[in-house]
Tab-separated table of C-alpha atoms in Angstrom:
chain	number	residue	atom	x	y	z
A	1	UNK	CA	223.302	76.268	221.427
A	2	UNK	CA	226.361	74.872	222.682
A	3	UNK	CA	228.349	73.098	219.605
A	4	UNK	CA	227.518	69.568	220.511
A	5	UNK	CA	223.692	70.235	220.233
A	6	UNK	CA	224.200	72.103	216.873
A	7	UNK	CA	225.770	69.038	215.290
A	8	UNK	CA	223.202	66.804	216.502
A	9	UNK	CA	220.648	68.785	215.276
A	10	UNK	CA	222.249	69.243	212.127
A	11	UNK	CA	222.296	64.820	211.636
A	12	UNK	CA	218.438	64.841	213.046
A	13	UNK	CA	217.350	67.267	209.922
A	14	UNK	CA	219.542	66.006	207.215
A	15	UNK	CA	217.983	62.618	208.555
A	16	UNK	CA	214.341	63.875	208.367
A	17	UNK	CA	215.195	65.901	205.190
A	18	UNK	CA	216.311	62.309	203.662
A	19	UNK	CA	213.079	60.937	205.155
A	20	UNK	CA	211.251	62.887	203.426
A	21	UNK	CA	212.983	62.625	199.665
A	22	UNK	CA	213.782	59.119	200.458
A	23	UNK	CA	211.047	57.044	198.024
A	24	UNK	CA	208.301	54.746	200.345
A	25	UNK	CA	209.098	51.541	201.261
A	26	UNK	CA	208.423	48.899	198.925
A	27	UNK	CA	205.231	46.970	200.943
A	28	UNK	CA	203.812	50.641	200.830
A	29	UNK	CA	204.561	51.039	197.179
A	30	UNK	CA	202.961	47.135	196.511
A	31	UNK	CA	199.990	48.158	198.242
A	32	UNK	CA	199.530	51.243	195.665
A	33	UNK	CA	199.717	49.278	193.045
A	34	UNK	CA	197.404	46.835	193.931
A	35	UNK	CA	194.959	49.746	195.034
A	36	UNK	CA	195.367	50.936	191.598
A	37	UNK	CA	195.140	47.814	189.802
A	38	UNK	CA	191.651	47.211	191.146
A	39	UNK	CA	190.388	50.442	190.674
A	40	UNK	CA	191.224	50.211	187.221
A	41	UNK	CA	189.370	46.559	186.773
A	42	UNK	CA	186.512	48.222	188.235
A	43	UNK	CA	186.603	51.131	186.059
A	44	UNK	CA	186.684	48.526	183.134
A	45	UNK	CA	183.988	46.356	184.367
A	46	UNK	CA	181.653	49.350	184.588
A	47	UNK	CA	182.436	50.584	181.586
A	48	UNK	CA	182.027	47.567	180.159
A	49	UNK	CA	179.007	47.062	181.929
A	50	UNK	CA	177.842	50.949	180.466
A	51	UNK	CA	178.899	49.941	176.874
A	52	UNK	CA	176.592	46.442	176.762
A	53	UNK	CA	173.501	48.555	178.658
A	54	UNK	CA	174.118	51.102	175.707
A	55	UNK	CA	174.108	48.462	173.578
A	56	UNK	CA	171.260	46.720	175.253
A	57	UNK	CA	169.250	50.117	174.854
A	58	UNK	CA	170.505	50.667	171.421
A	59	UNK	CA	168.515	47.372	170.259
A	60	UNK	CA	165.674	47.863	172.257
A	61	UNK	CA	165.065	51.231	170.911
A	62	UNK	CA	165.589	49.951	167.163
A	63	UNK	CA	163.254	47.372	167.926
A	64	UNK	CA	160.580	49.773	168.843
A	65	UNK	CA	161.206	51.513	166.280
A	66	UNK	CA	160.702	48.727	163.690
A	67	UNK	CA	158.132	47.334	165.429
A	68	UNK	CA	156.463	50.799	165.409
A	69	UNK	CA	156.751	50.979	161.846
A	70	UNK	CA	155.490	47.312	161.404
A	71	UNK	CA	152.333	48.906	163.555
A	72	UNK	CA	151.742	51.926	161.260
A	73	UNK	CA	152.162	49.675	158.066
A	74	UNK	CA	149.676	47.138	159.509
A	75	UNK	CA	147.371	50.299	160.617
A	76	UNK	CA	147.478	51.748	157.136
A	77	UNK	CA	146.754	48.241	155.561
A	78	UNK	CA	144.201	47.931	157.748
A	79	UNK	CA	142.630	51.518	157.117
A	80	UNK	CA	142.661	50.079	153.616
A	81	UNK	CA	140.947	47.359	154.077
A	82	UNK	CA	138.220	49.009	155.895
A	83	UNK	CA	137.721	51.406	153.496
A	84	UNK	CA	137.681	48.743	151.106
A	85	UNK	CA	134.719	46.641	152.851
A	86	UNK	CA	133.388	49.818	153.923
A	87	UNK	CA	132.666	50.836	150.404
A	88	UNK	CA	131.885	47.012	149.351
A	89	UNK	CA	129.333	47.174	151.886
A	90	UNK	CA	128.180	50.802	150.634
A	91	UNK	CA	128.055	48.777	146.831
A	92	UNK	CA	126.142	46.135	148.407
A	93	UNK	CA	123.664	48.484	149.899
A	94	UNK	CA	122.552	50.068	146.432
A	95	UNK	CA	122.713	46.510	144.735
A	96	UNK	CA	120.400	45.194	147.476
A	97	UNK	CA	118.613	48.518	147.044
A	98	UNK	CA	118.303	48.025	143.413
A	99	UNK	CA	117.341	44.863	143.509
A	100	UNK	CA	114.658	45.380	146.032
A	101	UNK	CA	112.824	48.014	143.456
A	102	UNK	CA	113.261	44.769	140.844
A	103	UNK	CA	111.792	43.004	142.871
A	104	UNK	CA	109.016	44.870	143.481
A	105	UNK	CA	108.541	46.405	139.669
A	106	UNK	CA	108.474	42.202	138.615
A	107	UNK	CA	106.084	41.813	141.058
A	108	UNK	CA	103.556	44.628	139.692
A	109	UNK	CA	103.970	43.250	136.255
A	110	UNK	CA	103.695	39.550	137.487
A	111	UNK	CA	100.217	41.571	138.970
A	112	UNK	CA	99.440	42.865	135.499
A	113	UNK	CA	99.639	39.833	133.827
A	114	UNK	CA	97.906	37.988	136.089
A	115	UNK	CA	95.326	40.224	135.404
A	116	UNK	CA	95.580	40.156	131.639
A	117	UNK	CA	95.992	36.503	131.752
A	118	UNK	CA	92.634	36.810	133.358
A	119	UNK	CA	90.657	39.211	130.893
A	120	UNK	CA	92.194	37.493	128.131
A	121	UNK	CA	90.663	34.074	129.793
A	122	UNK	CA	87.441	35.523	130.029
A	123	UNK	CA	87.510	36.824	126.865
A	124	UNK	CA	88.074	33.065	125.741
A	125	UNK	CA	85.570	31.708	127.507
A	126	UNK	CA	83.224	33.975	126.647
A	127	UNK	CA	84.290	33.602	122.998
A	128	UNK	CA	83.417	29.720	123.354
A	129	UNK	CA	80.189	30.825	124.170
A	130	UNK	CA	79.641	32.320	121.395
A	131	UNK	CA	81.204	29.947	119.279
A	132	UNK	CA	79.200	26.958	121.028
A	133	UNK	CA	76.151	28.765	120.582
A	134	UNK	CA	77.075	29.568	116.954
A	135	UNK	CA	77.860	26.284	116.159
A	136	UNK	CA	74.554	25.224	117.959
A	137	UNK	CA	72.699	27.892	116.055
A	138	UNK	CA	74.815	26.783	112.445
A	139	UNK	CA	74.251	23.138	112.986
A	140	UNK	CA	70.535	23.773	113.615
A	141	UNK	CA	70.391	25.981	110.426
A	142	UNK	CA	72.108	23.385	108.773
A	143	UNK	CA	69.898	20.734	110.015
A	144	UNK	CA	66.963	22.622	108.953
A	145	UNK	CA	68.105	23.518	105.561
A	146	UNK	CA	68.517	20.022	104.687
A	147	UNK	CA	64.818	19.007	107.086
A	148	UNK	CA	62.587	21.878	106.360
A	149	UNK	CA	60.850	22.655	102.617
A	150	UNK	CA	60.844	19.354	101.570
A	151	UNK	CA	57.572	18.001	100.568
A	152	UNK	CA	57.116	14.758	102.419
A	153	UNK	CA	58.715	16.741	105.658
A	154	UNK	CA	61.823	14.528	105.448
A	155	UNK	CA	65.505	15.024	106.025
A	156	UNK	CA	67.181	14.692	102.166
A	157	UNK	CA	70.842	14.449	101.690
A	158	UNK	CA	71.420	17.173	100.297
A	159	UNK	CA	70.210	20.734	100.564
A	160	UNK	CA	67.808	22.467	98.456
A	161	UNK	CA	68.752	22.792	95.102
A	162	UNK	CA	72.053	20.808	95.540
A	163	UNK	CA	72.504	17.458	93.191
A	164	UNK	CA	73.283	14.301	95.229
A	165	UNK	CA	75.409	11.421	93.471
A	166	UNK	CA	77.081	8.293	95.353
A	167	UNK	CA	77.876	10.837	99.030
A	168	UNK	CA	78.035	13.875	97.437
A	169	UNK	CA	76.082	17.007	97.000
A	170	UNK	CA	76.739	19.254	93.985
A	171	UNK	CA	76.006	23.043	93.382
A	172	UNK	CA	75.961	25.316	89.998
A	173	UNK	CA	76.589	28.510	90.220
A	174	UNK	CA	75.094	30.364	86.534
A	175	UNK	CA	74.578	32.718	85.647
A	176	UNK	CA	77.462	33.981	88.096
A	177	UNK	CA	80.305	34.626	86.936
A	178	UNK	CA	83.810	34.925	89.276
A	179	UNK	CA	87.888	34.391	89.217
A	180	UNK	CA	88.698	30.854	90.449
A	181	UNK	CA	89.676	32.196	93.534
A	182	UNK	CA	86.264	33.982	93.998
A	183	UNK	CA	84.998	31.330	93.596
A	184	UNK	CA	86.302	28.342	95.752
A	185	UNK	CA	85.688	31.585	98.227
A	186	UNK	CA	81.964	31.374	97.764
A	187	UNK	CA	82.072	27.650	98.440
A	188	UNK	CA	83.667	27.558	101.431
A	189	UNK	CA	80.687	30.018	102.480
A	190	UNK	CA	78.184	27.178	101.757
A	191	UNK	CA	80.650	24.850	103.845
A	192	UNK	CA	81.691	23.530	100.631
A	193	UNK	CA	84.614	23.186	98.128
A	194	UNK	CA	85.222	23.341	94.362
A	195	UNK	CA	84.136	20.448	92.977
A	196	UNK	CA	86.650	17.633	92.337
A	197	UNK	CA	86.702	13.847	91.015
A	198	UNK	CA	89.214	11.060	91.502
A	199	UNK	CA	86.716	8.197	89.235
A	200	UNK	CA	85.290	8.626	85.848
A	201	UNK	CA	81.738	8.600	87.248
A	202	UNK	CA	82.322	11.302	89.307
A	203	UNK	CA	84.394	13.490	86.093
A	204	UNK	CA	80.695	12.541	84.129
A	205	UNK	CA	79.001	14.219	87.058
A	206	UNK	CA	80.553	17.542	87.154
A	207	UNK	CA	80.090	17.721	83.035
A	208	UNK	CA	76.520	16.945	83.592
A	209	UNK	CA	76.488	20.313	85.599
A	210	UNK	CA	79.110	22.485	84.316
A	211	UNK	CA	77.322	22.580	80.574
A	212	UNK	CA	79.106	26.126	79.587
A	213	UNK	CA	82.746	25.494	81.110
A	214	UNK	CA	82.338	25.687	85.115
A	215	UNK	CA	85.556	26.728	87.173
A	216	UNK	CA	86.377	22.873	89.083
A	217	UNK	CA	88.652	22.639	92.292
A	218	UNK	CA	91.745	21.942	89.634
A	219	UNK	CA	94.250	24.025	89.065
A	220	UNK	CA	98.302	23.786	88.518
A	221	UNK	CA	101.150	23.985	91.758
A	222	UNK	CA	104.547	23.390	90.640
A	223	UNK	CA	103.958	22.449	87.081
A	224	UNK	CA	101.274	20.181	88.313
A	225	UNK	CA	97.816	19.640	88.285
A	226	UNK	CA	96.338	19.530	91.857
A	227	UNK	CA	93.122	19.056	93.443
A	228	UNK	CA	91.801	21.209	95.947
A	229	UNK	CA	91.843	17.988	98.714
A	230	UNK	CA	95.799	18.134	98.034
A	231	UNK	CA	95.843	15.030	95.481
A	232	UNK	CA	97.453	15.152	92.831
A	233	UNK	CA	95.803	14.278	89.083
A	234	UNK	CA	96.142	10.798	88.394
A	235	UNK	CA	94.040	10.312	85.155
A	236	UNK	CA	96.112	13.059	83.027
A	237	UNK	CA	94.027	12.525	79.540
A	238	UNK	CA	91.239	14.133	81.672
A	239	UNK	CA	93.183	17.054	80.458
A	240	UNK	CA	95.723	18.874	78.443
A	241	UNK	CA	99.550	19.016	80.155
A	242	UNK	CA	99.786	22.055	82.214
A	243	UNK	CA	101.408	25.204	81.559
A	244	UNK	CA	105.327	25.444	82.744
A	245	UNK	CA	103.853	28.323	84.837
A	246	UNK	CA	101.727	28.121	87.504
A	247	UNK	CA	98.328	30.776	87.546
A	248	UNK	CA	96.009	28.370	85.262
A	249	UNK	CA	93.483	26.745	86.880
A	250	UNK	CA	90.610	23.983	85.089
A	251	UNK	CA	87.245	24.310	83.689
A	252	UNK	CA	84.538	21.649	82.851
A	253	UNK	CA	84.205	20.493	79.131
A	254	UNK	CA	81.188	21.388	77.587
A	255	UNK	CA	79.305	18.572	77.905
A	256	UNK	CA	81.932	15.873	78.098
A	257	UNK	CA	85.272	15.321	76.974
A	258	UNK	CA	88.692	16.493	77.671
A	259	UNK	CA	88.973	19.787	80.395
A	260	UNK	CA	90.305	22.906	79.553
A	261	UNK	CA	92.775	24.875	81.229
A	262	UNK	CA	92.573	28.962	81.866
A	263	UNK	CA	94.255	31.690	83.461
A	264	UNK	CA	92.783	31.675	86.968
A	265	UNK	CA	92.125	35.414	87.043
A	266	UNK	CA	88.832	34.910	84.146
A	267	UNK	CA	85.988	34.393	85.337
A	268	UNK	CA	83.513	31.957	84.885
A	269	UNK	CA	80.809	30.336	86.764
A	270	UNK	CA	82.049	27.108	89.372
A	271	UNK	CA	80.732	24.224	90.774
A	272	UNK	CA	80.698	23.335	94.497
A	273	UNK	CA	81.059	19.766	95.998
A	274	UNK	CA	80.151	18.901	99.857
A	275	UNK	CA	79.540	15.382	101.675
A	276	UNK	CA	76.049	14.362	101.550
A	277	UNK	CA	73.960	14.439	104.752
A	278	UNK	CA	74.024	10.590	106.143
A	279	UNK	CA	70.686	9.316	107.246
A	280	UNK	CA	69.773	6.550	108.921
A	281	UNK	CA	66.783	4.341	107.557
């Protein structure tokens, strides 16, 4: 290479070799950075973009979750309350099964006393029966005790052997001999009571009959002398005061006068006193 050449080759490299170490020119080195500067924004924005989806997914999955557990709360709570009903029904169920056999067992015994209430209705009515035909039957006797025997064939006022004064019969019992209870006993047999008096003439009527000291329907309740009727004794010099203890009952004076007053447990024979037999003329 002739020496001319060698230095112009020499400039041409050093020029390329300064080319190439020679930094870019500055609308190439704006463009860079502008390149770089948007690449970077865009990097941002999607990361950004990454961060609020995470985010995003992040809430949505705690959510679920909550809302999941709200759901198996709710389920359990609801389990609960099934089993609850379930064994409220099951409760129910024997009650109604229970009460169904009341039911039933009230019903038999309504049944059986129906059909006492029945027997025992017969049993009445056939008891009325007999009573209606008893009293028939006593009411005849008693008709024809005081009808039949006499001598004329007429109805008296008083039975046979009974003693009629004013609208009363009288009875005396001798020889017999009985306690004062006994004895008021054996005239209510005879539909008839110890005798008793609330005048003088009817006081002069039992001492007629009671000659030997007959038991009379007097006798002492609470310190008091008391008929047999209930009343009390008005005319008290018809006899001694009573005892202070009760258990002494009153006999007829021996032909008149003031009555006596015994233990109720001797005996003696009584006089009986029933309403006359009222007959129409």
């Amino acid at each position: 290479m002739a020496e001319g050449e060698d230095e112009v080759y020499e400039n041409y490299a050093w020029g390329v070799f300064k080319a190439a170490n020679n930094p870019p020119p500055a609308a190439k080195r704006g463009e860079e950075t502008v390149y770089d500067s948007a690449g970077h924004r865009r990097f941002q924005h999607l990361a950004c973009c990454l961060g609020i989806l995470c985010v995003i997914l992040l809430g949505g999955i705690i959510g679920v979750c909550v809302h999941l557990t709200n759901l198996t709360r709710d389920n359990k709570n609801l389990a609960d309350q099934f089993g609850n009903l379930k064994q409220a029904y099951n409760v129910s169920e024997s009650n109604n099964t229970n009460l169904s056999a009341g039911v039933q067992e009230l019903k038999t015994r309504i049944q059986e006393l129906e059909t006492k209430t029945n027997n025992l209705n017969q049993k009445i009515q056939d008891m009325t029966t007999n009573w209606n035909e008893l009293s028939i039957s006593q009411a005849q006797w008693s008709i024809d005790s005081y009808c039949l025997g006499n001598i004329d064939d007429k109805c008296q006022p008083c039975q046979f052997g009974w003693v009629e004064f004013q609208s009363s019969c009288y009875e005396s019992n001798d020889p017999y001999w009985k306690t004062w209870e006994e004895a008021r006993e054996d005239c209510k047999g005879e539909n008839s009571n110890l005798a008793f008096a609330h005048d003088s003439e009817e006081k002069e009527a039992i001492n007629r009959l009671g000659v030997y000291g007959f038991w009379i329907g007097l006798r002492v309740e609470d310190g008091e002398w008391k008929w047999v009727d209930g009343s009390d004794l008005i005319e008290n010099f018809w006899i001694d005061p009573p005892d202070p203890a009760d258990g002494h009952c009153a006999v007829s004076a021996q032909g008149g006068g003031t009555w006596s007053s015994l233990n109720c447990n001797e005996t003696r024979p009584w006089i009986c006193q029933k309403k006359a037999l009222m007959l129409s003329v």
